[in-house]
Amino acid sequence: MSPSSRTAVAFTLVAACALACAANDFPGGSAPSATTVPDSTRVSWAAACDVALQQLDALLAARDADPAASFGDIAEARSLRSEALDLMAASDYELAFDLIVRAISVLEPSP
Amino acid sequence: MTRPVLFLTLVTLVAALAPVPARSQTVDTANVREFIERNAELLDVAATLVQETNSTKARGSLDTARALHAQSIKLLEENRPGLAARVALRTREVIQQTIALAKREARLEEQALKAIERAAFRLEQARTAFEDAGSRDAAARRLLLEANDNLRRARQQLQQHTFEVSLNLAESSAALSLRALRLLRHDLVDAEDVQDEIERTEHVLERLADVRPALPPALVNLADRAIDLQAQARAGAVAGDVAIARERTLAARSLGLRALRVASGGETSAENVERAVAATDDILERARELTQETGDRHVAERMADASRAQDAARHSLAQSEFEVALRQTMRARAIVRDALGGSSASVDVAAVETALARTDELLGRLQNALESHDDAQARDVLRRARARQEEARHAFADGDPRRALALTKVANNLAREGLRLLGDVAF
């Protein structure tokens, strides 16, 4: 499997997990409230962020253990992760998800 | 009037005033005496169990049961068997509640004691690592201070016999020390992490043991396999084989959770809740860093509330109460969001412009530094920071200041990283 297809698979997995979480596992009533975004949507994004964050952490751990890994890749991914956590703390899960996926793509680049 | 006396009076009154069932009109004194004698035996059992715990709640319940028992004997001696029977029935209920309470409190007390021991050991390890490294890491220092404070409060709560609170605080202290260790010593963390995983699996298996009598044969087999794998994990940990220990304990937990899920008919995915709790840990850590900078007391208090909600979530997760854990961890996030000033939906455009300008300034500084001291890694970081800053400018021009702010902060962090690489003392 080429790196680009691996990336595509990874993103599909993230999206699938997010959808599954939204549909089955995260009760809408427990979500943080928001002025413009319905609770159920917010919680779906929160679940998607959790899934993607776990995937990103696994990639970061693998890169940390790889002596040949690019310093810039890791620095950029960590910077994106850190900003994503700030956004999650502010319940801005949609934008946070975008940054996490960007970080994943930094660590799994196309050829 | 003290609460137990008031309670006892109320119970006796309710028993006395309740309508007498038709069959109790012809109540047999011998049967009532026998029932009361059986209550006396059960009271002894309850008293033995209560002696094994320091729980004030359990002692209070035992006192109530004893007082009710005495009432039932007195009523029988006064030749009022119907009333004596009703009080004796209520006595039996209170005895059963006392036994359940004593067992629960004893288990919690034991868990809290063990958790305090673990937390103290882990805090000592983290302190030693901090001193050995001659570290000036502000984040690690903050975590150590918080871990120390939580451990002190856990001991305090144990002395006050509030075991559940004590347990939560001790677990929180250990988690904070572990985070400090992660920042300071990577080699030590593997062994500590795996021990932590083994303990978490143990909680799941304890829960599974409680429901075992009601499990169908297939699930009993699953539970047995989980127990076997956990034993292998413990053996691996003792032998210093961290990889095997982790693999086996995770497999054991996975089987245990699957059995619990099927047994309880629960729908919430344990894996998703575990993931949500882990993500909240990261969010809290990041938020702590941010709020520490503000020095705002109210914000610090809200963060402490969030930590408590997260501790409760972790505890519920360890007890396999997944839906409760999910609600609690999402509540922790909601508190953090409020503490940080709510949703960023209304971003101040002027503040974004300032942030963009600051990043430009840092990028210029990094560029200048590279001209006098070239470094391939720093040049690569500068290229990446510029790309993100350009995206931020585009987002701002497209009327999306939130995205612009997020991206320029990423560029800013990268520029700082580049300056650190070049030994810029300010970074």
XYZ file of C-alpha atoms in Angstrom:
538
model
C 0.000 0.000 0.000
C 1.449 3.363 -1.000
C 1.788 6.157 1.540
C -0.970 8.143 -0.147
C -3.394 5.236 0.021
C -2.407 4.667 3.633
C -3.308 8.270 4.290
C -6.634 7.849 2.533
C -7.356 4.729 4.567
C -6.399 6.507 7.764
C -8.717 9.398 7.024
C -11.535 7.064 6.065
C -11.078 5.244 9.344
C -11.189 8.483 11.250
C -14.349 9.558 9.476
C -15.949 6.145 9.944
C -15.118 6.054 13.630
C -16.443 9.573 14.030
C -19.697 8.648 12.351
C -19.989 5.509 14.431
C -19.387 7.467 17.592
C -21.919 10.071 16.570
C -24.523 7.483 15.754
C -24.104 5.111 18.654
C -21.971 5.991 21.537
C -22.103 9.583 22.598
C -25.339 10.640 24.239
C -26.422 14.045 23.028
C -27.614 15.098 26.453
C -24.123 15.080 27.907
C -22.636 17.560 25.477
C -21.366 20.975 26.383
C -23.877 23.574 25.303
C -23.176 26.009 22.492
C -24.921 29.006 21.093
C -24.863 28.104 17.424
C -24.055 24.410 17.162
C -26.564 21.742 18.220
C -25.331 19.584 21.094
C -25.514 16.339 19.139
C -23.324 17.768 16.359
C -20.848 19.118 18.862
C -20.561 15.781 20.600
C -20.051 14.013 17.263
C -17.162 16.341 16.532
C -15.804 15.788 20.034
C -15.855 12.044 19.428
C -14.189 12.495 16.042
C -11.479 14.583 17.706
C -10.885 11.887 20.323
C -10.502 9.227 17.641
C -8.219 11.378 15.493
C -6.154 12.493 18.483
C -5.504 8.887 19.416
C -4.385 8.148 15.872
C -2.129 11.214 15.871
C -0.571 10.209 19.196
C 0.180 6.749 17.836
C 1.897 8.299 14.808
C 3.841 10.732 16.990
C 4.992 7.917 19.258
C 6.197 5.964 16.205
C 8.062 9.014 14.875
C 9.594 9.738 18.273
C 11.002 6.232 18.301
C 12.391 6.587 14.764
C 15.877 8.172 14.791
C 15.549 9.040 11.089
C 12.300 10.966 11.548
C 12.216 14.579 10.396
C 12.504 17.094 13.232
C 10.342 19.537 11.271
C 7.540 16.979 10.779
C 7.400 16.252 14.479
C 7.619 19.921 15.485
C 4.850 20.894 13.092
C 2.601 18.020 14.124
C 3.127 18.810 17.810
C 2.401 22.473 17.226
C -0.833 21.601 15.412
C -1.741 19.154 18.187
C -1.150 21.749 20.858
C -3.375 24.277 19.093
C -6.018 21.603 18.533
C -6.087 20.910 22.277
C -6.620 24.630 22.937
C -9.548 24.563 20.538
C -10.963 21.412 22.137
C -10.670 23.096 25.523
C -12.802 25.907 24.076
C -15.216 23.303 22.644
C -14.362 24.320 19.084
C -14.174 20.695 18.001
C -14.726 21.184 14.285
C -11.677 23.371 13.789
C -9.709 21.221 16.236
C -10.507 18.155 14.134
C -9.246 19.965 11.052
C -5.911 20.722 12.754
C -5.517 17.167 14.029
C -6.102 15.778 10.547
C -3.528 18.246 9.210
C -1.064 16.998 11.814
C -1.759 13.411 10.752
C -1.120 14.349 7.131
C 2.195 15.957 8.116
C 3.312 12.669 9.630
C 1.951 10.555 6.779
C 2.873 12.611 3.691
C 1.952 11.803 0.111
C 4.850 10.574 -2.069
C -32.132 15.644 68.469
C -29.352 13.755 66.704
C -29.964 12.336 63.240
C -29.839 8.606 64.200
C -32.324 9.200 67.052
C -34.614 11.190 64.781
C -34.396 8.454 62.131
C -35.126 5.751 64.678
C -38.124 7.659 66.032
C -39.495 8.125 62.539
C -39.043 4.473 61.645
C -40.756 3.340 64.840
C -43.606 5.779 64.241
C -44.056 4.617 60.665
C -44.042 1.013 61.811
C -46.533 1.735 64.571
C -48.914 3.783 62.445
C -48.846 1.622 59.341
C -52.053 -0.256 58.594
C -51.853 -3.760 59.992
C -52.008 -6.432 57.265
C -54.786 -8.938 57.688
C -52.395 -11.848 58.234
C -50.566 -10.029 61.030
C -53.764 -9.905 63.086
C -53.050 -13.523 63.782
C -49.309 -13.214 64.051
C -47.591 -16.088 65.778
C -45.464 -14.929 68.728
C -43.112 -17.880 68.364
C -42.456 -17.009 64.726
C -41.764 -13.389 65.624
C -39.364 -14.465 68.356
C -37.572 -16.729 65.906
C -37.330 -13.906 63.365
C -35.919 -11.562 66.019
C -33.389 -14.187 67.102
C -32.244 -14.510 63.502
C -31.899 -10.707 63.457
C -29.593 -10.961 66.486
C -27.349 -13.417 64.624
C -27.253 -11.165 61.566
C -26.471 -8.197 63.776
C -23.366 -10.032 64.995
C -22.301 -10.614 61.391
C -22.871 -6.934 60.586
C -20.954 -5.862 63.711
C -17.967 -8.009 62.710
C -17.941 -6.480 59.233
C -18.302 -2.942 60.593
C -15.361 -3.543 62.958
C -13.206 -4.285 59.942
C -13.734 -0.792 58.548
C -13.314 2.666 60.017
C -16.429 3.867 58.288
C -18.534 6.217 60.396
C -21.415 5.709 57.978
C -21.386 1.939 58.581
C -21.184 2.445 62.365
C -24.134 4.827 62.271
C -26.165 2.307 60.309
C -25.224 -0.474 62.762
C -26.311 1.696 65.715
C -29.673 2.258 64.046
C -30.086 -1.482 63.452
C -29.235 -2.251 67.086
C -31.686 0.333 68.395
C -34.464 -1.033 66.168
C -33.632 -4.553 67.292
C -33.940 -3.495 70.932
C -37.313 -1.908 70.130
C -38.586 -5.113 68.543
C -37.549 -7.165 71.597
C -39.230 -4.679 73.927
C -42.470 -4.760 71.905
C -42.496 -8.543 71.986
C -41.958 -8.547 75.751
C -44.918 -6.147 76.030
C -46.947 -8.797 74.207
C -47.455 -6.740 71.071
C -46.302 -9.287 68.464
C -47.844 -7.509 65.413
C -45.968 -4.311 66.066
C -42.818 -6.213 67.054
C -42.966 -8.068 63.728
C -43.117 -4.860 61.728
C -40.191 -3.308 63.620
C -38.256 -6.573 63.255
C -38.838 -6.520 59.498
C -37.506 -2.988 59.313
C -34.576 -4.069 61.515
C -33.756 -6.813 59.015
C -33.697 -4.274 56.167
C -31.355 -1.955 58.080
C -29.076 -4.886 58.985
C -28.856 -5.882 55.323
C -28.101 -2.287 54.328
C -25.420 -2.137 57.038
C -23.750 -5.302 55.761
C -23.719 -3.992 52.182
C -22.465 -0.593 53.321
C -19.718 -2.080 55.496
C -18.505 -4.289 52.645
C -18.476 -1.365 50.226
C -16.746 0.973 52.673
C -14.158 -1.687 53.572
C -13.394 -2.192 49.893
C -13.140 1.544 49.296
C -10.938 2.012 52.374
C -8.586 -0.698 51.190
C -8.515 0.732 47.672
C -7.880 4.228 49.030
C -5.016 2.987 51.232
C -3.407 1.188 48.300
C -3.946 4.184 46.034
C -2.311 6.487 48.602
C 0.687 4.158 48.841
C 0.995 4.099 45.052
C 0.591 7.863 44.813
C 3.241 8.474 47.514
C 5.674 6.138 45.781
C 5.060 7.735 42.397
C 5.382 11.254 43.789
C 8.702 10.303 45.376
C 9.901 8.919 42.053
C 8.866 12.080 40.241
C 10.537 14.299 42.856
C 13.759 12.303 42.616
C 13.676 12.503 38.825
C 13.081 16.247 39.055
C 16.022 16.737 41.418
C 18.342 14.322 39.566
C 17.713 16.105 36.300
C 18.335 19.467 37.979
C 15.180 20.318 36.108
C 13.723 23.782 35.825
C 10.768 22.520 33.832
C 7.888 24.738 34.983
C 5.209 22.312 33.775
C 6.754 19.383 35.686
C 7.076 21.544 38.796
C 3.408 22.541 38.589
C 2.341 18.922 38.214
C 4.451 17.893 41.218
C 2.952 20.625 43.391
C -0.564 19.614 42.408
C 0.201 15.911 42.946
C 1.578 16.704 46.403
C -1.490 18.749 47.293
C -3.889 16.025 46.132
C -1.974 13.378 48.088
C -2.161 15.514 51.248
C -5.915 15.931 50.766
C -6.320 12.197 50.061
C -4.700 11.415 53.454
C -6.881 13.998 55.143
C -10.040 12.486 53.644
C -8.925 9.001 54.693
C -8.598 10.211 58.279
C -12.075 11.669 58.024
C -13.294 8.290 56.725
C -14.538 9.652 53.405
C -12.919 6.853 51.477
C -14.328 7.449 48.016
C -13.099 11.048 47.925
C -9.756 9.909 49.301
C -9.480 7.273 46.561
C -10.253 9.799 43.810
C -7.698 12.256 45.141
C -4.985 9.612 45.471
C -5.593 8.366 41.927
C -5.465 11.922 40.661
C -2.190 12.536 42.522
C -0.622 9.407 41.015
C -1.737 10.420 37.517
C -0.223 13.883 37.940
C 3.083 12.462 39.191
C 3.141 10.107 36.229
C 2.661 13.047 33.888
C 5.554 14.828 35.560
C 7.654 11.685 35.147
C 6.744 11.544 31.463
C 8.173 15.010 31.075
C 11.347 14.137 32.989
C 12.287 10.484 32.460
C 11.118 8.473 29.513
C 12.889 5.261 30.547
C 11.052 4.972 33.857
C 7.647 5.600 32.404
C 7.291 2.323 30.538
C 7.422 0.233 33.710
C 5.182 2.686 35.572
C 2.714 2.839 32.718
C 2.397 -0.902 32.540
C 1.819 -1.134 36.292
C -0.906 1.448 35.865
C -2.455 -0.590 33.041
C -2.361 -3.728 35.189
C -4.163 -1.923 38.002
C -6.832 -0.666 35.635
C -7.388 -4.169 34.327
C -7.608 -5.382 37.914
C -10.522 -3.002 38.544
C -12.342 -4.419 35.517
C -11.723 -7.998 36.647
C -12.978 -7.183 40.163
C -16.147 -5.839 38.645
C -16.430 -8.950 36.506
C -16.003 -11.153 39.592
C -18.995 -9.416 41.189
C -21.293 -10.392 38.293
C -19.717 -13.804 37.671
C -22.477 -15.889 39.337
C -24.971 -14.455 36.836
C -22.798 -14.998 33.744
C -23.721 -17.570 31.081
C -21.088 -20.323 30.477
C -19.615 -18.639 27.386
C -18.935 -15.465 29.331
C -17.498 -17.437 32.253
C -14.963 -18.882 29.782
C -14.202 -15.387 28.585
C -13.729 -14.205 32.168
C -11.394 -17.149 32.879
C -9.283 -16.309 29.847
C -9.087 -12.703 31.005
C -7.944 -13.791 34.487
C -5.329 -16.074 32.948
C -3.988 -13.289 30.723
C -3.845 -10.903 33.674
C -1.802 -13.455 35.643
C 0.597 -13.677 32.683
C 0.791 -9.858 32.611
C 1.694 -9.750 36.307
C 4.348 -12.420 35.799
C 5.747 -10.431 32.866
C 5.893 -7.261 34.965
C 7.723 -9.091 37.776
C 10.198 -10.488 35.229
C 10.741 -6.993 33.842
C 9.233 -7.870 30.476
C 7.243 -4.673 29.995
C 6.104 -5.425 26.431
C 4.605 -8.815 27.331
C 3.019 -7.407 30.492
C 1.373 -4.571 28.580
C 0.145 -6.796 25.765
C -1.353 -9.391 28.147
C -3.010 -6.934 30.502
C -4.568 -4.997 27.619
C -5.848 -8.258 26.142
C -7.208 -9.256 29.558
C -8.964 -5.923 29.928
C -10.414 -6.122 26.461
C -11.903 -9.574 27.211
C -13.088 -8.467 30.633
C -14.782 -5.385 29.245
C -16.401 -7.395 26.482
C -17.830 -9.826 29.040
C -19.044 -6.948 31.204
C -20.665 -5.220 28.258
C -22.523 -8.326 27.188
C -23.489 -9.092 30.792
C -24.821 -5.600 31.438
C -26.355 -5.164 28.011
C -24.643 -1.763 27.972
C -24.361 0.019 24.669
C -21.693 2.599 25.372
C -18.387 1.524 23.911
C -15.708 1.186 26.580
C -13.015 1.973 24.043
C -14.686 5.223 23.052
C -15.090 6.283 26.656
C -11.466 5.431 27.426
C -10.450 7.497 24.425
C -12.644 10.408 25.508
C -11.187 10.341 29.031
C -7.632 10.257 27.650
C -8.353 13.209 25.357
C -9.803 15.164 28.282
C -6.564 14.500 30.194
C -4.643 16.157 27.368
C -7.105 19.051 27.199
C -6.839 19.611 30.944
C -3.064 19.570 30.873
C -2.987 22.115 28.075
C -5.626 24.246 29.798
C -3.615 24.135 33.047
C -0.632 25.577 31.221
C -2.781 28.342 29.772
C -4.558 29.223 33.003
C -1.332 29.168 35.020
C -0.192 32.062 32.874
C -3.272 34.136 33.755
C -2.866 33.721 37.543
C -6.634 34.301 37.871
C -7.906 32.723 41.109
C -11.437 32.177 39.829
C -10.110 30.411 36.738
C -7.839 28.273 38.921
C -10.845 27.244 41.026
C -12.835 26.308 37.928
C -9.869 24.263 36.707
C -9.827 22.448 40.052
C -13.559 21.693 39.527
C -12.743 20.328 36.077
C -9.983 18.149 37.525
C -12.404 16.768 40.079
C -14.966 15.959 37.377
C -12.230 14.214 35.405
C -11.072 12.290 38.497
C -14.628 11.124 38.974
C -14.752 10.082 35.304
C -11.549 8.095 35.678
C -12.938 6.416 38.754
C -16.209 5.562 37.001
C -14.247 4.187 34.064
C -12.204 1.992 36.400
C -15.497 0.725 37.819
C -16.710 0.060 34.226
C -19.518 2.621 34.576
C -19.042 3.852 31.040
C -21.997 6.152 30.532
C -21.371 7.877 33.853
C -17.685 8.245 32.979
C -18.556 9.764 29.620
C -20.918 12.295 31.186
C -18.317 13.227 33.781
C -15.447 13.632 31.326
C -17.609 15.766 29.011
C -18.588 17.832 32.015
C -14.892 18.367 32.795
C -14.448 19.694 29.258
C -17.461 21.978 29.602
C -16.009 23.443 32.808
C -12.675 24.027 31.074
C -14.436 25.743 28.205
C -16.276 28.047 30.599
C -13.090 28.705 32.578
C -11.311 29.737 29.421
C -14.039 32.182 28.494
C -16.486 30.076 26.544
C -16.580 29.162 22.907
C -14.234 31.003 20.589
C -17.140 31.708 18.239
C -16.745 35.420 18.862
C -13.070 36.017 18.135
C -11.863 39.587 18.420
C -10.703 40.584 14.927
C -8.254 43.158 16.292
C -6.671 40.481 18.486
C -6.225 38.260 15.436
C -4.525 41.081 13.562
C -2.177 41.594 16.504
C -1.423 37.863 16.635
C -0.670 37.815 12.896
C 1.676 40.792 13.277
C 3.483 39.152 16.218
C 4.045 36.010 14.188
C 5.394 38.095 11.286
C 7.813 39.694 13.706
C 8.997 36.312 14.984
C 9.383 34.972 11.441
C 11.553 37.993 10.597
C 13.636 37.389 13.688
C 14.147 33.728 12.752
C 15.075 34.726 9.193
C 17.690 37.181 10.520
C 19.084 34.606 12.914
C 19.455 32.113 10.072
C 21.472 34.585 8.031
C 24.155 34.690 10.707
C 23.937 31.028 11.735
C 22.596 28.642 9.101
C 20.937 25.446 10.315
C 19.081 22.977 8.064
C 16.487 22.006 10.684
C 15.730 25.607 11.627
C 15.417 26.504 7.922
C 12.920 23.658 7.470
C 10.953 24.870 10.480
C 10.923 28.428 9.075
C 9.550 27.135 5.756
C 6.739 25.314 7.548
C 5.962 28.301 9.793
C 5.716 30.563 6.753
C 3.350 28.168 5.010
C 1.025 28.147 8.046
C 1.234 31.902 8.399
C 0.288 32.303 4.744
C -2.734 30.030 5.294
C -3.632 32.125 8.317
C -3.536 35.308 6.212
C -5.758 33.669 3.576
C -8.254 32.558 6.237
C -8.319 36.084 7.666
C -8.902 37.564 4.215
C -11.702 35.011 3.672
C -13.451 36.266 6.811
C -12.563 33.308 9.071
C -10.698 34.916 11.995
C -10.962 31.806 14.203
C -9.084 29.672 11.709
C -6.637 32.531 11.096
C -5.899 32.797 14.817
C -5.376 29.049 15.183
C -3.039 28.854 12.199
C -0.976 31.898 13.121
C -0.523 30.431 16.605
C 0.791 27.248 14.982
C 3.191 29.364 12.871
C 4.209 31.316 15.952
C 4.998 28.126 17.898
C 7.044 26.809 14.991
C 9.022 30.062 14.712
C 9.768 29.844 18.438
C 10.923 26.260 17.942
C 13.269 27.440 15.180
C 14.714 30.171 17.399
C 15.236 27.646 20.191
C 17.164 25.454 17.754
C 19.455 28.391 17.021
C 20.050 28.891 20.720
C 18.123 32.137 20.990
C 18.155 32.569 24.768
C 14.787 34.324 24.787
C 13.171 31.059 23.639
